[in-house]
PDB file of C-alpha atoms in Angstrom:
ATOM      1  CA  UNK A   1     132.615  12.203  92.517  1.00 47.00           C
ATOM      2  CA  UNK A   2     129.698  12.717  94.358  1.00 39.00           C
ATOM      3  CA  UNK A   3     127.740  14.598  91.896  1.00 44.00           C
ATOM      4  CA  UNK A   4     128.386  12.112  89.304  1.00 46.00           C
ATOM      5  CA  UNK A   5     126.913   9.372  91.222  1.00 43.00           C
ATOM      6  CA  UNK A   6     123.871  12.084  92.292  1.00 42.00           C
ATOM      7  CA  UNK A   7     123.838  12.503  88.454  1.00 44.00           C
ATOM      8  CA  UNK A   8     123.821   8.788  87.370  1.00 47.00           C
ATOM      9  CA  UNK A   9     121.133   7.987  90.316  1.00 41.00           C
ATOM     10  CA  UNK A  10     118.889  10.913  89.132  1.00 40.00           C
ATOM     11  CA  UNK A  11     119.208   9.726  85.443  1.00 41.00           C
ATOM     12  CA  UNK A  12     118.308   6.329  86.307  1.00 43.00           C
ATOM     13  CA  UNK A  13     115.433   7.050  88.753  1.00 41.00           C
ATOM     14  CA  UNK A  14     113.995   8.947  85.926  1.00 39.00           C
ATOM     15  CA  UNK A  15     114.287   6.655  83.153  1.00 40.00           C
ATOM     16  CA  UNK A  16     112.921   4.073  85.512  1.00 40.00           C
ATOM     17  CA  UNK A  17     109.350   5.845  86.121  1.00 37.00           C
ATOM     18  CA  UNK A  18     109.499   6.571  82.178  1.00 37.00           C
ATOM     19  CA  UNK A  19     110.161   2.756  81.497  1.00 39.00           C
ATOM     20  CA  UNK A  20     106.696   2.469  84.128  1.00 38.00           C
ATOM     21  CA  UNK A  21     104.885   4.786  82.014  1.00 40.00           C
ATOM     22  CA  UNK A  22     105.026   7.004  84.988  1.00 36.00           C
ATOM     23  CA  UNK A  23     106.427  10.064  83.090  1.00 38.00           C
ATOM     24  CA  UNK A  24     103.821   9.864  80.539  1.00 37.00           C
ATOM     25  CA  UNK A  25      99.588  10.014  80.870  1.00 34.00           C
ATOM     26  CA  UNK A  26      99.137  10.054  77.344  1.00 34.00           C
ATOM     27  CA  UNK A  27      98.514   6.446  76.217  1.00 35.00           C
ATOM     28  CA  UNK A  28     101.503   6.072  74.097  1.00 39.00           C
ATOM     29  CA  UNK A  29     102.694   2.433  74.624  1.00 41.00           C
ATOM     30  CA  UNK A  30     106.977   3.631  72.864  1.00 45.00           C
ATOM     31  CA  UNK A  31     109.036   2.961  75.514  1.00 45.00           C
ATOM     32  CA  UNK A  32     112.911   3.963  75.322  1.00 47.00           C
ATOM     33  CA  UNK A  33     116.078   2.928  76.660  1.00 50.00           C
ATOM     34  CA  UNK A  34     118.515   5.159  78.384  1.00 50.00           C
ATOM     35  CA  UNK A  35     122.253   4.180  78.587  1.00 53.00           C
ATOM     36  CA  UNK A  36     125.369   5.308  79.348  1.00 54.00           C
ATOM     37  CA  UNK A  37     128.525   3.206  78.630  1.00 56.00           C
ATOM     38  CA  UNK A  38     132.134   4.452  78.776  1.00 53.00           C
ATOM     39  CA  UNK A  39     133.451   2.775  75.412  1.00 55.00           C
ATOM     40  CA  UNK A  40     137.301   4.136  75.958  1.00 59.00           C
ATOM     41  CA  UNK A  41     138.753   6.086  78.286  1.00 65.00           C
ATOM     42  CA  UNK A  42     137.863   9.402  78.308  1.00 69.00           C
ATOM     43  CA  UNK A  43     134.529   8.970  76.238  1.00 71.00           C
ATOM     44  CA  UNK A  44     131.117   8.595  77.887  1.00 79.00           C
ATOM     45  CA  UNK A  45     128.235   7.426  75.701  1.00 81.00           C
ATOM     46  CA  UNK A  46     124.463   8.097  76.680  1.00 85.00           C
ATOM     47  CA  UNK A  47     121.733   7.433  74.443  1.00 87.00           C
ATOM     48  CA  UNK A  48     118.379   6.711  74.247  1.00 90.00           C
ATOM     49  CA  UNK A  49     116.786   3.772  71.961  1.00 93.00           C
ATOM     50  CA  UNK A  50     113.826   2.733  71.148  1.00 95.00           C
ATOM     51  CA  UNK A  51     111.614   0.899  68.113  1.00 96.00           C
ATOM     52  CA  UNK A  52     108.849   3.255  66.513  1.00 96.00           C
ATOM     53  CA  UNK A  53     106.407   2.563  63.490  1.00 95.00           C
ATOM     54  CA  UNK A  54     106.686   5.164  60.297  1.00 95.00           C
ATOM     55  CA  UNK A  55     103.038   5.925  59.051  1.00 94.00           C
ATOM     56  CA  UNK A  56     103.204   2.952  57.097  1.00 92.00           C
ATOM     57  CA  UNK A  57     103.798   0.379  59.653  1.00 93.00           C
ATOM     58  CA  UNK A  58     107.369   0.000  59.022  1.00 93.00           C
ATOM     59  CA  UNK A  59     109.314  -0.130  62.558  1.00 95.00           C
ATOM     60  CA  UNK A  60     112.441   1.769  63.176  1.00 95.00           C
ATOM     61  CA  UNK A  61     114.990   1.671  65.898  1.00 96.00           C
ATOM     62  CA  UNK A  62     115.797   5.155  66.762  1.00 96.00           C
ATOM     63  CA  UNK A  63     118.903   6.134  68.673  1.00 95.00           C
ATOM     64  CA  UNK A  64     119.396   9.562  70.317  1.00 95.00           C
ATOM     65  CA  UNK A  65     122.855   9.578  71.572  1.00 92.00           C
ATOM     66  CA  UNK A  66     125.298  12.059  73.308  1.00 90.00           C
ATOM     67  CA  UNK A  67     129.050  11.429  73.058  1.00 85.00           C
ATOM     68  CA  UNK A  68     131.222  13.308  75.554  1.00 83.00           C
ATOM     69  CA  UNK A  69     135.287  13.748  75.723  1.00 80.00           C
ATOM     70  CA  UNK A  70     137.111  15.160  78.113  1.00 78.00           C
ATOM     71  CA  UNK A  71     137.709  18.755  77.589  1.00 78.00           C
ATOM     72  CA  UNK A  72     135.544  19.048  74.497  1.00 80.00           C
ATOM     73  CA  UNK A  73     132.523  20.072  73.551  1.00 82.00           C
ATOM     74  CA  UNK A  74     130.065  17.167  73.628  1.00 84.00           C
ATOM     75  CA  UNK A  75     128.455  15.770  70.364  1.00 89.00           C
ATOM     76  CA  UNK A  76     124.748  14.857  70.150  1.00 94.00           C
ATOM     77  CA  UNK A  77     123.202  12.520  66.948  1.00 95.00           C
ATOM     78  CA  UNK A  78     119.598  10.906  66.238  1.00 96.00           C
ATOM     79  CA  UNK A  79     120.484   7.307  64.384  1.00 96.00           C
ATOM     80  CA  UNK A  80     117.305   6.355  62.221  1.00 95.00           C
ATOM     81  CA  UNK A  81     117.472   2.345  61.454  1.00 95.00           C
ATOM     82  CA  UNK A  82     114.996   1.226  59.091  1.00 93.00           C
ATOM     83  CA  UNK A  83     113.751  -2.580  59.662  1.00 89.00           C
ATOM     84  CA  UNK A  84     113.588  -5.163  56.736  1.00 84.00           C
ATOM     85  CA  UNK A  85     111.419  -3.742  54.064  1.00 85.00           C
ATOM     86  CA  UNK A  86     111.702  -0.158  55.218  1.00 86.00           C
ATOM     87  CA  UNK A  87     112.438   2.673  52.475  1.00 87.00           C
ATOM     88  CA  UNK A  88     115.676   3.519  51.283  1.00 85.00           C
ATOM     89  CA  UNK A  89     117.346   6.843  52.165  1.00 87.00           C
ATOM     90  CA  UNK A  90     118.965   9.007  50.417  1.00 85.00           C
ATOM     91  CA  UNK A  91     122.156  11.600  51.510  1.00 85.00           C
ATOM     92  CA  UNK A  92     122.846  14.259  51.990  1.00 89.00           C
ATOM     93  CA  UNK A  93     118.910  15.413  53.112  1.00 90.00           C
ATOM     94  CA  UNK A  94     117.894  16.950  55.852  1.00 93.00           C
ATOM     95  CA  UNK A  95     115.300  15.307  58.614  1.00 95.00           C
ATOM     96  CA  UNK A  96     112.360  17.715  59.313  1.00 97.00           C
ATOM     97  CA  UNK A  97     111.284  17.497  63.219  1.00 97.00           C
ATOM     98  CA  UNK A  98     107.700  19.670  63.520  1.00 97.00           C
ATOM     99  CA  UNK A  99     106.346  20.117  66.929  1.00 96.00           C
ATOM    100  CA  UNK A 100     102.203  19.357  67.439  1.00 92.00           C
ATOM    101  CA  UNK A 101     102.316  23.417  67.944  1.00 92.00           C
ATOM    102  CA  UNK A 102     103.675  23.256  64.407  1.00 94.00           C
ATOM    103  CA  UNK A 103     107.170  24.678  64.802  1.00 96.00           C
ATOM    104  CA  UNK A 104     109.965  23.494  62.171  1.00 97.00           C
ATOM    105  CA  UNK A 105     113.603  22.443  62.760  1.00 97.00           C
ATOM    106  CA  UNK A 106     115.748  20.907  60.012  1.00 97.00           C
ATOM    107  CA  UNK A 107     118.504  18.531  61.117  1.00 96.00           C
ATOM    108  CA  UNK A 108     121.563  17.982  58.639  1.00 95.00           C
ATOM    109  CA  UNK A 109     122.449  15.225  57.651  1.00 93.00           C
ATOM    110  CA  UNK A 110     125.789  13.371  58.457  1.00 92.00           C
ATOM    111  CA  UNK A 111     126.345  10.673  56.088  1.00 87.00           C
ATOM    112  CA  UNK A 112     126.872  13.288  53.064  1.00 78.00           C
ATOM    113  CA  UNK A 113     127.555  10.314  50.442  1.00 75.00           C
ATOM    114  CA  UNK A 114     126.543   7.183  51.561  1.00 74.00           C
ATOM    115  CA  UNK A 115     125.438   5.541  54.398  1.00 81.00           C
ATOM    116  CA  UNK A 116     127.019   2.262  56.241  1.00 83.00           C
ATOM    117  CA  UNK A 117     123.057   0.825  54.811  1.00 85.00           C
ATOM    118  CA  UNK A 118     120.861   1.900  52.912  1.00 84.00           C
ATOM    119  CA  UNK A 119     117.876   2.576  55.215  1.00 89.00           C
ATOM    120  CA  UNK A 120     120.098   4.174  57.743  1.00 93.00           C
ATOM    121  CA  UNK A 121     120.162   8.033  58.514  1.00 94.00           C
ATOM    122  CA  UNK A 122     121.783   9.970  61.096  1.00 95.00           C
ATOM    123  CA  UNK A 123     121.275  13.764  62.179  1.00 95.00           C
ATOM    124  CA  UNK A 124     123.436  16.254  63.799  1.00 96.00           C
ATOM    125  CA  UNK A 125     121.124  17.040  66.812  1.00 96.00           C
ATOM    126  CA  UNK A 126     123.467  19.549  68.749  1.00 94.00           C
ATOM    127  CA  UNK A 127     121.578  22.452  68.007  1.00 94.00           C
ATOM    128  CA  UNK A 128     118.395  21.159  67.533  1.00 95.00           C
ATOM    129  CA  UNK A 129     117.900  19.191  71.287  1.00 95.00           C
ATOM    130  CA  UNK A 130     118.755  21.747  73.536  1.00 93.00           C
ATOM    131  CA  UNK A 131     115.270  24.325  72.109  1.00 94.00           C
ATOM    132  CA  UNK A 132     113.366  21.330  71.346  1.00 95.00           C
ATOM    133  CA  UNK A 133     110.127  21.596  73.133  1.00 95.00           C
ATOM    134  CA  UNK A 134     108.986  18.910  75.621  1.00 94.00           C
ATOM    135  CA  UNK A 135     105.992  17.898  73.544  1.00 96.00           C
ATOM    136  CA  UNK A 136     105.283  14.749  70.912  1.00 97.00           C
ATOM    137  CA  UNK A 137     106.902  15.194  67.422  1.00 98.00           C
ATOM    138  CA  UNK A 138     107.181  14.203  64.093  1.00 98.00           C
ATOM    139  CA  UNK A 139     109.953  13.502  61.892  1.00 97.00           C
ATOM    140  CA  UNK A 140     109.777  13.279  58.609  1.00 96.00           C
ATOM    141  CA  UNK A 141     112.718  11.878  56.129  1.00 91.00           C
ATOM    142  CA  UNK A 142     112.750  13.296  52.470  1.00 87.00           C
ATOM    143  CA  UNK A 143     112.224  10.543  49.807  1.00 85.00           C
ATOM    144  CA  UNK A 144     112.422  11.292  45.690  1.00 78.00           C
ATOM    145  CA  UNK A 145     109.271  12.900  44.723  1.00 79.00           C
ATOM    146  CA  UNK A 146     108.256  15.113  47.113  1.00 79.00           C
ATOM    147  CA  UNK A 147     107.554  11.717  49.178  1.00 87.00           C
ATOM    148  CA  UNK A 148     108.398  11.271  53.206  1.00 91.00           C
ATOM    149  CA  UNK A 149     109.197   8.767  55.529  1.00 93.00           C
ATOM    150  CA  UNK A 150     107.447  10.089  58.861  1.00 96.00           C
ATOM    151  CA  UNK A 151     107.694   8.559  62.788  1.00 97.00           C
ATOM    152  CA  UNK A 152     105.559  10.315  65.248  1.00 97.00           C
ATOM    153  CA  UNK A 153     107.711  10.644  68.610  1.00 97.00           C
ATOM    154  CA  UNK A 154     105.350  10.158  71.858  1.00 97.00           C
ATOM    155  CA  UNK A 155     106.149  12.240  74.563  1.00 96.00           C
ATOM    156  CA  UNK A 156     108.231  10.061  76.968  1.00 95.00           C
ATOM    157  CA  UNK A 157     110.820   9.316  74.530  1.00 96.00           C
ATOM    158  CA  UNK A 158     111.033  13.101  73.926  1.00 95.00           C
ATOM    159  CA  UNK A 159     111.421  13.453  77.760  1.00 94.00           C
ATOM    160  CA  UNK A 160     114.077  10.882  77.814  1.00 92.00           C
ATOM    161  CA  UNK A 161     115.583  12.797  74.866  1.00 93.00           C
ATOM    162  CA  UNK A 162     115.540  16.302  77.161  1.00 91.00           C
ATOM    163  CA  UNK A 163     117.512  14.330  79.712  1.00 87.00           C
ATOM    164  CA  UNK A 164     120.490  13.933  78.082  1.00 80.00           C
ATOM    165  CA  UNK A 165     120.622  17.822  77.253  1.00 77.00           C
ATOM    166  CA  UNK A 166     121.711  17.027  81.389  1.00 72.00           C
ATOM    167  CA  UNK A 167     125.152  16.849  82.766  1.00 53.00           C
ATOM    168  CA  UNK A 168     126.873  18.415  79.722  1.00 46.00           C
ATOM    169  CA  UNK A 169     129.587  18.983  81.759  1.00 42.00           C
ATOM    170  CA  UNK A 170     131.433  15.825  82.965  1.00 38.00           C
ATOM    171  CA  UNK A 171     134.304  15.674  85.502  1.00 37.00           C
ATOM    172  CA  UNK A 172     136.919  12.820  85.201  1.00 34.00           C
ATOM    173  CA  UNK A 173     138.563  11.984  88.406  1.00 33.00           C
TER     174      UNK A 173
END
């Protein structure tokens, strides 16, 4: 119980100087949200969320989230939401995260028909977080012809991201 609580208390100290800018000298003004929820029993929810522009000015509300069960492995997504006017997606395609030091990662795609909208995407991220580098990135979204949907990721939402690579093992008491 105790390192739970040492756990939660470290998590939030550290979101709090990233929601002061304090993690971050860089200039970028993306600031993220860090939760954690417990929606049944059992389950424990943390995610991070947070609005960012594509290179077109359209703003999406990204969600990095971690779900965790009790005696299983845990399961991490990234939930792209496009705002009014945004481009459409289109499943199954991959989203391609490039780090400024120009290494590649592909994420799969879950929705492998159709989404719940049509400008929403989400990735399988399990793999992916954990060798992520603690740099900016970029993600870019496939469109038809050879087109792309791209958000640049500032650094402190990437270092919120690392941060629930944390605690990947839970204890229910």
């Amino acid at each position: 119980m105790v390192n739970i609580i040492r756990r939660i208390l470290t998590v939030g100290i550290l979101t709090i100087f990233l929601f002061l800018g304090l993690g971050d000298f860089t200039g970028q003004s993306a600031i993220a949200l860090t939760t954690k929820i417990e929606p049944v029993p059992e389950e424990i929810l943390y995610s991070s969320q947070t609005k960012l522009d594509d290179s077109s000015g359209k703003v999406w509300q990204v969600v990095l989230f971690k779900q965790v069960y009790l005696g299983q492995k845990s399961n991490i997504n990234l939930r792209l939401v496009g705002f009014p006017g945004s481009e459409e997606l289109i499943h199954p395609q991959p989203l391609r995260i490039t780090s400024n030091t120009g290494q590649i990662w592909d994420a799969p795609d879950i929705f492998l028909d159709e989404a719940p909208a049509p400008t929403i995407g989400q990735y399988d991220f399990n793999e992916i977080l954990p060798i992520l580098p603690t740099e900016p990135l970029n993600l870019a979204i496939p469109l038809p012809g050879a087109k792309s949907i791209n958000i640049s990721v500032p650094l402190n939402v990437v270092k919120e991201w690392k941060l629930l690579t944390i605690n990947n093992k839970v204890k229910y008491e």
